[in-house]
Amino acid sequence: MRKLYDEKLPMHDTDRIKTFVKSLRKREYFPIMEDQMTYDIHDCPFDPPANYPFAWNIAHVLENWAPDDTTPRSHIYQGLCVFDFETERGKAMNYRAAEVPFVVRDDPQVLRTTERWNQPEYLDKLLGDTLHRTEYSPNNHFMFWNKPNPRSKRKIIEDWKPPTEMLKMPYQEWLSHANITDNSKLGPDMEHWYYRLIGCGTLANGRCERGSSEYLFDELAFFQPRIENDLYMTDHKMQQGIHCRFGMKGVIAENHFDGARNMIALMGGERRYILSHPDQCENLALFPPGHPSARHSAVDWSNPDWEEFPQFNDAEVNEIVLQAGDVLYLPTAW
């Protein structure tokens, strides 16, 4: 199948690829209060400036664009630099070495996959009838959780219930749930579905789940553990697999941090991230170690309880909206 599409979409026609991917970006976002920042997010200096990335009080960010509101805002609290892959790759490498987040745009490899994945029926053929992990939520919130271990020495939380349901289904079945164009059926209190493919790579040591998607390493060649992909991984020998997620409009993955670096590439649509420095963890009121949702904020960001979590009002964050062909670097614990 790839051979047929590679012949249909020759890789040497870079102008065609760029034009196609740009057509998927439906709008432009502008930074709020850019006069307060000491740098231009689209023309950043070679070295990260002091206090990079700029951050704002969380109450202001959520007031400007409430999490449950899927209507894009033209002006957002963006503090991250956006680098062009071909002309500013050196800057991106320098910011990654400094362990600060940024976005790189228009990597030819990323653009090529983006164009291919947006061809009619391509994903249908690629994913076929294989069952993949699907998360179901009765609302738009998806809180990560691990089933409590009854043998654990930690106290089991009383009355705890899984916030989502884990299912398995083929891509087309998930799409039948998620591909909704009627906004009256997309409210925050209505059913939402989240789909995930996993490519485990060489570090799985036989522990990868059945039905894994190792072809992701071929499809997303820029994430292959090779030296030439050094922008996307600091040590290619430590690449820990690929998690490929398909969301529907309005899905909220609850605020959390990961214990490893992440490179996040967007193949289509838009995805908003609200980011904070690791020094904000206390203000974000994270669930404690041992909780089924440890590492995640206990605050409902759609309706914060400022009295129960007064420290949340002191949190500082910035935001970014990823579009087709963008890659976001998230350092550990951001």
XYZ file of C-alpha atoms in Angstrom, residues 11-293:
283
model
C 8.425 12.856 -2.173
C 10.596 15.090 -4.396
C 7.673 17.480 -4.990
C 8.236 19.456 -1.791
C 6.205 22.455 -2.937
C 3.123 20.270 -3.372
C 3.586 18.707 0.056
C 4.028 22.060 1.818
C 1.035 23.557 0.029
C -1.159 20.615 0.985
C -0.196 20.674 4.666
C -0.603 24.454 4.869
C -4.141 23.990 3.557
C -4.864 21.902 6.665
C -3.990 24.833 8.939
C -7.271 26.692 9.062
C -6.271 29.693 11.154
C -3.439 31.678 12.669
C -2.912 32.346 16.367
C -1.440 35.527 17.801
C 0.230 35.989 21.206
C -1.527 38.033 23.875
C 0.564 40.735 25.539
C 3.521 40.083 23.243
C 4.873 43.490 24.255
C 5.539 42.020 27.720
C 7.885 39.390 26.304
C 11.529 40.050 25.534
C 11.460 37.900 22.396
C 9.445 37.305 19.231
C 8.038 33.746 19.225
C 8.552 33.549 15.448
C 12.082 35.001 15.503
C 13.622 33.746 18.734
C 17.292 34.262 19.634
C 19.772 31.421 19.337
C 19.907 30.968 23.117
C 16.748 30.775 25.275
C 16.154 34.228 26.775
C 15.777 34.820 30.491
C 12.445 33.626 31.906
C 11.725 31.541 28.802
C 9.080 30.493 28.178
C 7.046 33.449 29.367
C 4.105 32.414 31.574
C 0.903 33.986 32.840
C -1.462 33.478 35.735
C -3.630 30.453 35.101
C -6.870 32.262 35.923
C -6.263 34.695 33.061
C -5.503 31.882 30.608
C -8.627 29.906 31.517
C -10.793 33.016 31.479
C -9.636 33.881 27.971
C -10.323 30.350 26.698
C -12.224 27.955 28.949
C -11.201 24.296 28.479
C -14.754 23.173 27.626
C -15.082 25.777 24.878
C -13.987 24.309 21.537
C -14.264 27.638 19.705
C -10.707 28.763 18.835
C -9.439 32.121 20.074
C -7.430 34.297 17.709
C -5.197 35.523 20.546
C -3.706 33.119 23.077
C -1.137 33.168 25.865
C 1.659 31.668 23.785
C 5.184 31.835 25.138
C 6.851 29.060 23.117
C 9.172 29.711 20.202
C 8.273 28.271 16.798
C 11.243 27.232 14.663
C 11.353 26.474 10.955
C 12.976 23.060 10.546
C 15.041 23.926 7.487
C 16.294 27.380 8.499
C 16.312 27.273 12.319
C 17.194 23.690 13.153
C 20.310 24.877 14.993
C 18.182 27.028 17.288
C 15.856 24.112 17.989
C 18.790 21.883 18.898
C 20.078 24.564 21.262
C 16.722 24.950 23.032
C 16.419 21.195 23.362
C 19.886 21.059 24.908
C 18.684 23.686 27.390
C 15.694 21.416 28.208
C 13.003 23.964 27.438
C 9.889 23.403 25.304
C 9.488 24.680 21.746
C 7.731 23.893 18.462
C 9.460 22.974 15.203
C 7.477 23.346 11.995
C 7.738 22.014 8.428
C 10.142 19.106 8.796
C 9.897 17.506 5.317
C 9.580 14.018 6.860
C 6.716 15.135 9.089
C 4.996 16.937 6.217
C 5.218 13.844 4.017
C 3.500 11.650 6.619
C 0.918 14.355 7.280
C -0.004 14.500 3.603
C -0.242 10.704 3.337
C -2.360 10.292 6.480
C -4.822 12.874 5.223
C -5.502 11.042 1.977
C -9.031 9.578 1.793
C -9.179 5.963 3.029
C -5.450 5.752 3.804
C -5.905 5.244 7.544
C -8.814 2.870 6.903
C -6.499 0.637 4.891
C -3.559 1.046 7.252
C -5.432 0.197 10.447
C -7.889 -2.298 9.002
C -9.924 -4.421 11.403
C -7.288 -4.739 14.130
C -8.615 -4.003 17.609
C -6.851 -1.155 19.380
C -7.103 0.436 22.794
C -10.062 2.784 23.080
C -10.938 4.943 26.067
C -14.548 5.848 26.698
C -15.671 8.710 28.931
C -19.244 9.819 29.719
C -17.958 13.402 29.405
C -15.086 15.237 27.721
C -12.511 14.558 30.468
C -9.973 11.743 30.211
C -8.091 11.170 33.439
C -5.282 8.638 33.260
C -5.490 5.904 35.890
C -3.903 2.648 36.979
C -5.938 -0.027 38.668
C -5.073 -0.062 42.401
C -2.969 -3.012 43.472
C -4.697 -4.783 46.397
C -1.288 -6.129 47.512
C 0.218 -2.668 47.702
C 1.279 -1.373 51.094
C -0.253 1.977 50.218
C -3.718 2.680 51.549
C -6.416 1.959 48.996
C -8.621 4.985 48.356
C -12.173 4.355 49.453
C -14.998 4.768 46.950
C -12.535 5.264 44.078
C -13.951 4.408 40.674
C -12.197 4.372 37.287
C -12.907 7.718 35.578
C -12.924 6.122 32.109
C -13.591 2.724 30.587
C -10.943 0.803 28.621
C -12.207 -0.941 25.492
C -10.877 -2.468 22.260
C -12.296 -1.764 18.829
C -11.252 -1.313 15.179
C -10.572 2.131 13.775
C -13.815 2.405 11.810
C -15.905 1.619 14.879
C -14.089 4.296 16.876
C -14.546 6.741 13.998
C -18.294 6.083 13.971
C -18.409 7.329 17.571
C -15.937 10.191 17.205
C -16.670 11.715 13.813
C -19.515 13.979 14.909
C -20.198 17.242 13.107
C -23.377 18.171 14.981
C -22.222 20.495 17.776
C -25.405 19.766 19.725
C -24.001 16.276 20.291
C -20.543 17.452 21.372
C -21.211 19.061 24.751
C -18.801 18.553 27.659
C -21.299 16.252 29.409
C -21.730 13.976 26.401
C -19.863 10.796 25.484
C -16.332 11.086 24.154
C -13.956 8.496 22.702
C -10.139 8.398 22.549
C -8.183 5.963 20.338
C -4.573 4.825 20.718
C -2.035 2.833 18.743
C 1.217 1.704 20.322
C 4.503 0.938 18.615
C 6.813 -0.565 21.208
C 10.117 -0.742 19.363
C 13.181 -2.567 20.645
C 12.724 -1.673 24.317
C 9.513 -3.642 24.756
C 11.410 -6.785 25.846
C 8.408 -8.912 24.914
C 6.032 -6.895 27.099
C 4.209 -5.049 24.333
C 0.467 -5.473 24.249
C -1.074 -7.790 21.691
C -2.033 -6.070 18.455
C 0.758 -3.506 18.740
C 1.405 -1.265 15.759
C 5.090 -1.621 14.929
C 4.445 -0.185 11.462
C 4.299 3.213 13.173
C 8.096 3.263 12.986
C 7.837 3.075 9.212
C 4.999 5.577 8.966
C 6.630 8.043 11.373
C 10.198 7.562 10.193
C 11.351 10.743 11.943
C 10.801 8.920 15.263
C 12.933 5.927 14.315
C 15.844 5.426 16.749
C 18.523 6.586 14.321
C 21.368 9.057 14.816
C 20.110 11.294 11.995
C 16.907 11.861 13.987
C 18.914 13.567 16.716
C 16.536 16.540 16.956
C 13.751 14.280 18.178
C 15.719 12.198 20.684
C 18.769 12.951 22.785
C 19.856 9.293 22.801
C 18.413 7.196 19.985
C 19.316 4.014 21.893
C 16.818 4.988 24.598
C 13.818 5.535 22.326
C 10.799 4.208 24.254
C 8.239 3.587 21.565
C 5.485 5.570 19.875
C 2.031 6.288 21.246
C -0.282 7.473 18.491
C -3.542 9.026 19.679
C -6.701 9.912 17.795
C -9.008 12.321 19.605
C -12.438 13.671 18.870
C -13.489 17.298 19.173
C -13.529 18.482 22.781
C -11.445 15.697 24.346
C -9.494 16.892 27.402
C -6.516 14.860 28.598
C -6.163 15.918 32.231
C -3.158 17.981 33.220
C -0.138 15.860 34.158
C 3.613 15.455 33.820
C 5.600 12.577 32.337
C 8.820 11.170 33.710
C 10.560 11.260 30.326
C 11.010 13.606 27.374
C 8.285 13.738 24.734
C 8.228 14.790 21.095
C 4.635 15.268 19.943
C 3.875 15.448 16.208
C 0.439 16.456 14.942
C -0.799 14.882 11.714
C -4.065 16.809 11.411
C -6.610 18.951 13.209
C -5.539 21.094 16.162
C -4.493 20.288 19.707
C -4.209 22.857 22.485
C -1.602 22.393 25.211
C -1.471 24.350 28.463
C 2.069 24.028 29.802
C 3.819 24.838 33.048
C 7.360 24.645 34.394
C 8.101 21.778 36.822
C 8.426 24.358 39.593
C 4.633 24.805 39.355
C 3.793 21.250 40.458
C 2.835 22.291 43.980
C 0.457 24.940 42.657
C -1.201 22.413 40.329
C -2.292 20.208 43.260
C -1.152 16.846 41.900
C -2.522 13.580 43.195
C 0.064 11.978 45.522
C 2.226 8.923 44.729
C 0.182 5.756 45.059
C -3.025 7.354 43.846
C -4.462 5.655 40.716
C -4.049 8.997 38.915
